Coordinates of N, CA and C in Angstrom, one line a residue:
M1 N 99.9 108.4 113.7 CA 99.7 107.1 114.3 C 99.0 106.1 113.4
A2 N 99.0 104.9 113.7 CA 98.6 103.8 112.8 C 97.1 103.5 113.0
V3 N 96.5 102.9 112.0 CA 95.2 102.3 112.1 C 95.3 100.8 112.2
I4 N 94.8 100.2 113.3 CA 95.0 98.8 113.5 C 93.6 98.1 113.6
L5 N 93.4 97.1 112.8 CA 92.2 96.3 112.7 C 92.4 95.2 113.7
I6 N 91.5 95.1 114.7 CA 91.5 94.1 115.7 C 90.4 93.1 115.4
V7 N 90.8 91.8 115.3 CA 89.9 90.7 115.0 C 89.9 89.8 116.2
E8 N 88.8 89.8 117.0 CA 88.8 89.0 118.2 C 87.3 88.6 118.4
D9 N 87.0 87.3 118.6 CA 85.6 87.0 118.8 C 85.1 87.2 120.2
D10 N 86.0 87.3 121.2 CA 85.6 87.6 122.6 C 85.4 89.1 122.7
V11 N 84.2 89.5 122.9 CA 83.9 91.0 123.0 C 84.8 91.7 124.1
F12 N 84.8 91.1 125.3 CA 85.6 91.8 126.3 C 87.1 91.9 126.0
T13 N 87.7 90.9 125.5 CA 89.1 90.9 125.1 C 89.3 91.9 124.0
R14 N 88.4 91.9 123.0 CA 88.5 92.9 121.9 C 88.4 94.3 122.4
E15 N 87.5 94.6 123.3 CA 87.3 96.0 123.7 C 88.5 96.4 124.6
I16 N 89.0 95.5 125.4 CA 90.2 95.9 126.2 C 91.4 96.2 125.3
A17 N 91.6 95.4 124.3 CA 92.7 95.6 123.3 C 92.5 96.9 122.6
E18 N 91.3 97.2 122.2 CA 91.0 98.5 121.5 C 91.3 99.7 122.4
L19 N 90.9 99.6 123.7 CA 91.1 100.7 124.6 C 92.6 100.9 124.8
M20 N 93.4 99.8 125.0 CA 94.8 100.0 125.2 C 95.5 100.6 124.0
I21 N 95.2 100.1 122.8 CA 95.8 100.6 121.6 C 95.4 102.0 121.3
Q22 N 94.2 102.4 121.6 CA 93.8 103.8 121.5 C 94.5 104.7 122.5
D23 N 94.7 104.2 123.7 CA 95.5 105.0 124.7 C 96.9 105.4 124.2
W24 N 97.4 104.5 123.3 CA 98.8 104.8 122.8 C 98.7 105.7 121.6
G25 N 97.5 106.2 121.2 CA 97.4 107.2 120.1 C 97.0 106.6 118.8
H26 N 96.8 105.3 118.7 CA 96.4 104.7 117.5 C 94.9 104.7 117.3
H27 N 94.5 104.5 116.0 CA 93.1 104.4 115.7 C 92.8 102.9 115.6
T28 N 91.6 102.5 116.0 CA 91.3 101.0 115.8 C 90.0 100.9 115.1
L29 N 90.0 99.7 114.4 CA 88.8 99.2 113.8 C 88.6 97.8 114.4
S30 N 87.4 97.3 114.5 CA 87.3 96.0 115.1 C 86.3 95.1 114.3
A31 N 86.5 93.8 114.4 CA 85.7 92.8 113.8 C 85.7 91.6 114.7
S32 N 84.5 90.9 114.7 CA 84.4 89.7 115.5 C 84.7 88.4 114.7
D33 N 84.7 88.5 113.4 CA 85.0 87.3 112.6 C 85.6 87.7 111.3
V34 N 86.0 86.6 110.5 CA 86.7 86.8 109.3 C 85.9 87.6 108.3
D35 N 84.6 87.4 108.2 CA 83.8 88.1 107.2 C 83.7 89.6 107.5
E36 N 83.5 90.0 108.7 CA 83.6 91.4 109.1 C 84.9 92.0 108.8
A37 N 86.0 91.3 109.1 CA 87.3 91.8 108.9 C 87.6 92.0 107.4
L38 N 87.2 91.1 106.6 CA 87.4 91.2 105.1 C 86.6 92.3 104.5
T39 N 85.4 92.6 105.0 CA 84.6 93.7 104.6 C 85.4 95.0 104.8
L40 N 86.0 95.2 106.0 CA 86.8 96.3 106.2 C 88.1 96.4 105.4
L41 N 88.7 95.2 105.2 CA 89.9 95.2 104.4 C 89.7 95.5 102.9
R42 N 88.5 95.2 102.5 CA 88.2 95.4 101.1 C 87.7 96.9 100.8
S43 N 87.5 97.6 101.9 CA 87.0 99.0 101.8 C 88.2 99.9 101.5
S44 N 87.9 101.2 101.3 CA 89.0 102.1 101.1 C 89.6 102.7 102.4
Q45 N 89.1 102.2 103.5 CA 89.6 102.6 104.8 C 91.1 102.3 104.9
T46 N 91.9 103.2 105.5 CA 93.3 103.0 105.7 C 93.4 102.0 106.9
I47 N 94.2 101.0 106.7 CA 94.5 100.0 107.7 C 96.0 99.7 107.6
D48 N 96.7 99.9 108.7 CA 98.2 99.7 108.7 C 98.6 98.3 109.2
A49 N 97.8 97.8 110.1 CA 98.1 96.5 110.8 C 96.9 95.8 111.1
L50 N 97.1 94.4 111.2 CA 96.0 93.5 111.6 C 96.5 92.8 112.9
F51 N 95.7 92.9 113.9 CA 95.9 92.2 115.2 C 94.8 91.1 115.3
T52 N 95.1 89.9 115.1 CA 94.0 88.9 115.0 C 94.3 87.7 115.9
D53 N 93.2 87.2 116.5 CA 93.2 86.0 117.2 C 93.3 84.9 116.2
I54 N 94.0 83.8 116.5 CA 94.1 82.7 115.5 C 92.8 81.9 115.5
Y55 N 92.4 81.5 116.7 CA 91.2 80.7 116.9 C 89.9 81.6 117.0
L56 N 89.1 81.6 116.0 CA 87.9 82.4 116.0 C 86.7 81.4 116.0
K57 N 85.7 81.7 116.7 CA 84.6 80.7 116.9 C 84.0 80.1 115.6
T58 N 83.9 80.9 114.6 CA 83.4 80.5 113.4 C 84.4 79.8 112.4
A59 N 85.7 79.9 112.8 CA 86.7 79.3 112.0 C 87.9 79.0 112.9
V60 N 88.2 77.7 113.0 CA 89.2 77.2 114.0 C 90.6 77.9 113.7
L61 N 91.0 78.0 112.5 CA 92.3 78.7 112.3 C 92.0 79.9 111.4
G62 N 90.9 80.6 111.7 CA 90.4 81.7 111.0 C 91.4 82.9 110.9
G63 N 92.1 83.1 112.0 CA 93.1 84.2 112.0 C 94.2 84.0 111.0
C64 N 94.6 82.8 110.8 CA 95.7 82.5 109.8 C 95.1 82.6 108.4
E65 N 93.9 82.1 108.2 CA 93.3 82.3 106.9 C 93.1 83.7 106.6
L66 N 92.6 84.5 107.5 CA 92.3 85.9 107.4 C 93.6 86.6 107.0
A67 N 94.7 86.4 107.8 CA 95.9 87.1 107.5 C 96.4 86.9 106.1
N68 N 96.3 85.6 105.6 CA 96.8 85.4 104.3 C 95.9 86.1 103.2
Q69 N 94.6 86.1 103.4 CA 93.7 86.8 102.5 C 94.0 88.3 102.6
A70 N 94.2 88.8 103.8 CA 94.4 90.3 104.0 C 95.7 90.7 103.3
I71 N 96.7 89.9 103.4 CA 98.0 90.3 102.8 C 97.8 90.3 101.2
K72 N 97.0 89.5 100.7 CA 96.7 89.5 99.3 C 96.0 90.8 98.9
L73 N 95.1 91.2 99.7 CA 94.4 92.5 99.5 C 95.2 93.7 99.7
R74 N 96.1 93.6 100.7 CA 97.0 94.7 101.1 C 98.4 94.2 101.4
P75 N 99.2 94.1 100.4 CA 100.5 93.5 100.5 C 101.4 94.1 101.6
K76 N 101.2 95.3 101.9 CA 102.1 96.0 102.9 C 101.6 95.9 104.3
L77 N 100.5 95.2 104.5 CA 99.8 95.1 105.8 C 100.7 94.3 106.8
R78 N 100.9 94.8 108.0 CA 101.6 94.1 109.0 C 100.6 93.3 109.9
V79 N 101.1 92.1 110.3 CA 100.2 91.2 111.0 C 100.8 90.8 112.4
L80 N 99.9 90.8 113.4 CA 100.3 90.3 114.7 C 99.2 89.3 115.1
Y81 N 99.6 88.0 115.3 CA 98.7 87.0 115.7 C 98.7 86.9 117.2
T82 N 97.6 86.3 117.8 CA 97.6 86.0 119.2 C 96.7 84.8 119.4
T83 N 96.9 84.1 120.4 CA 96.1 83.0 120.9 C 96.5 82.6 122.3
G84 N 95.5 82.0 123.0 CA 95.8 81.4 124.3 C 96.1 80.0 124.2
N85 N 96.0 79.4 123.0 CA 96.2 78.0 122.8 C 97.7 77.7 122.5
C86 N 98.1 76.4 122.5 CA 99.4 76.0 122.1 C 99.6 76.2 120.6
I87 N 100.8 76.6 120.2 CA 101.1 76.8 118.8 C 102.0 75.6 118.4
T88 N 101.5 74.9 117.4 CA 102.2 73.8 116.8 C 103.0 74.2 115.6
D89 N 103.9 73.4 115.2 CA 104.7 73.7 114.0 C 103.8 73.8 112.8
K90 N 102.8 72.9 112.8 CA 101.9 72.9 111.7 C 101.1 74.3 111.6
M91 N 100.8 74.8 112.8 CA 100.2 76.1 112.8 C 101.1 77.2 112.4
K92 N 102.3 77.2 112.9 CA 103.3 78.2 112.5 C 103.5 78.2 111.0
A93 N 103.4 77.0 110.4 CA 103.6 77.0 108.9 C 102.5 77.7 108.2
L94 N 101.4 78.0 108.8 CA 100.3 78.7 108.2 C 100.4 80.2 108.4
F95 N 101.4 80.7 109.2 CA 101.6 82.1 109.4 C 102.1 82.7 108.2
A96 N 101.6 83.9 107.8 CA 102.1 84.6 106.7 C 103.6 85.0 107.0
E97 N 104.4 85.1 106.0 CA 105.8 85.5 106.1 C 105.9 86.9 106.7
G98 N 106.9 87.0 107.6 CA 107.2 88.3 108.2 C 106.2 88.8 109.3
T99 N 105.3 87.9 109.7 CA 104.3 88.3 110.7 C 104.9 88.1 112.2
H100 N 104.1 88.6 113.1 CA 104.6 88.5 114.5 C 103.5 87.7 115.3
F101 N 103.9 87.3 116.5 CA 103.0 86.5 117.4 C 103.2 87.0 118.8
L102 N 102.0 87.1 119.5 CA 102.0 87.4 120.9 C 101.0 86.4 121.6
P103 N 101.6 85.6 122.6 CA 100.7 84.7 123.3 C 99.8 85.4 124.3
K104 N 98.6 84.8 124.5 CA 97.7 85.2 125.5 C 97.9 84.3 126.7
P105 N 97.7 84.8 127.9 CA 97.3 86.2 128.2 C 98.5 87.1 128.1
Y106 N 98.3 88.3 127.6 CA 99.3 89.3 127.5 C 99.0 90.4 128.4
T107 N 100.1 91.1 128.9 CA 99.9 92.3 129.7 C 99.9 93.5 128.8
Q108 N 99.5 94.6 129.3 CA 99.4 95.9 128.6 C 100.8 96.2 128.0
H109 N 101.8 96.0 128.8 CA 103.2 96.3 128.3 C 103.6 95.3 127.2
Q110 N 103.3 94.1 127.3 CA 103.6 93.1 126.2 C 102.9 93.5 124.9
L111 N 101.6 93.8 125.0 CA 100.9 94.2 123.8 C 101.5 95.5 123.2
Q112 N 101.8 96.5 124.1 CA 102.4 97.7 123.6 C 103.7 97.5 122.9
D113 N 104.6 96.7 123.5 CA 105.9 96.3 122.9 C 105.7 95.6 121.5
S114 N 104.7 94.7 121.5 CA 104.5 93.9 120.3 C 103.9 94.8 119.2
V115 N 103.0 95.8 119.5 CA 102.5 96.7 118.5 C 103.6 97.6 118.0
E116 N 104.4 98.1 118.9 CA 105.5 99.0 118.5 C 106.5 98.3 117.6
D117 N 106.8 97.0 118.0 CA 107.7 96.2 117.1 C 107.1 96.0 115.7
L118 N 105.8 95.7 115.7 CA 105.1 95.4 114.5 C 105.1 96.6 113.6
L119 N 104.8 97.8 114.1 CA 104.8 99.0 113.3 C 106.1 99.5 112.9
A120 N 107.2 99.1 113.6 CA 108.5 99.5 113.3 C 109.1 98.6 112.2
A121 N 108.5 97.5 112.0 CA 109.1 96.5 111.0 C 108.9 96.9 109.6

């Protein structure tokens, strides 16, 4: 199974996502901001995918910036973005190539389908 790094500044949302993804047999790592996530991404820890909120409290488009930096560190990393806010064309232009998007609020089945699609890509 995969190791998925979850980056979400809302503790409750992050913990629920972790529990769901772990229930499907995957391992999770978690971070609440860009700096924590980059520390994990720079480590020797295996990370197969990044599931990140776009809007992080410490950085308005932090998830987009994080994904671009993460892919530079780990070129084969798969990325799934999420947000409960509107996605503009300007925002979409910041998405790293080949990444996926899941709008909030999402159901358990929507998250599971998105994670499976991401890992199959």
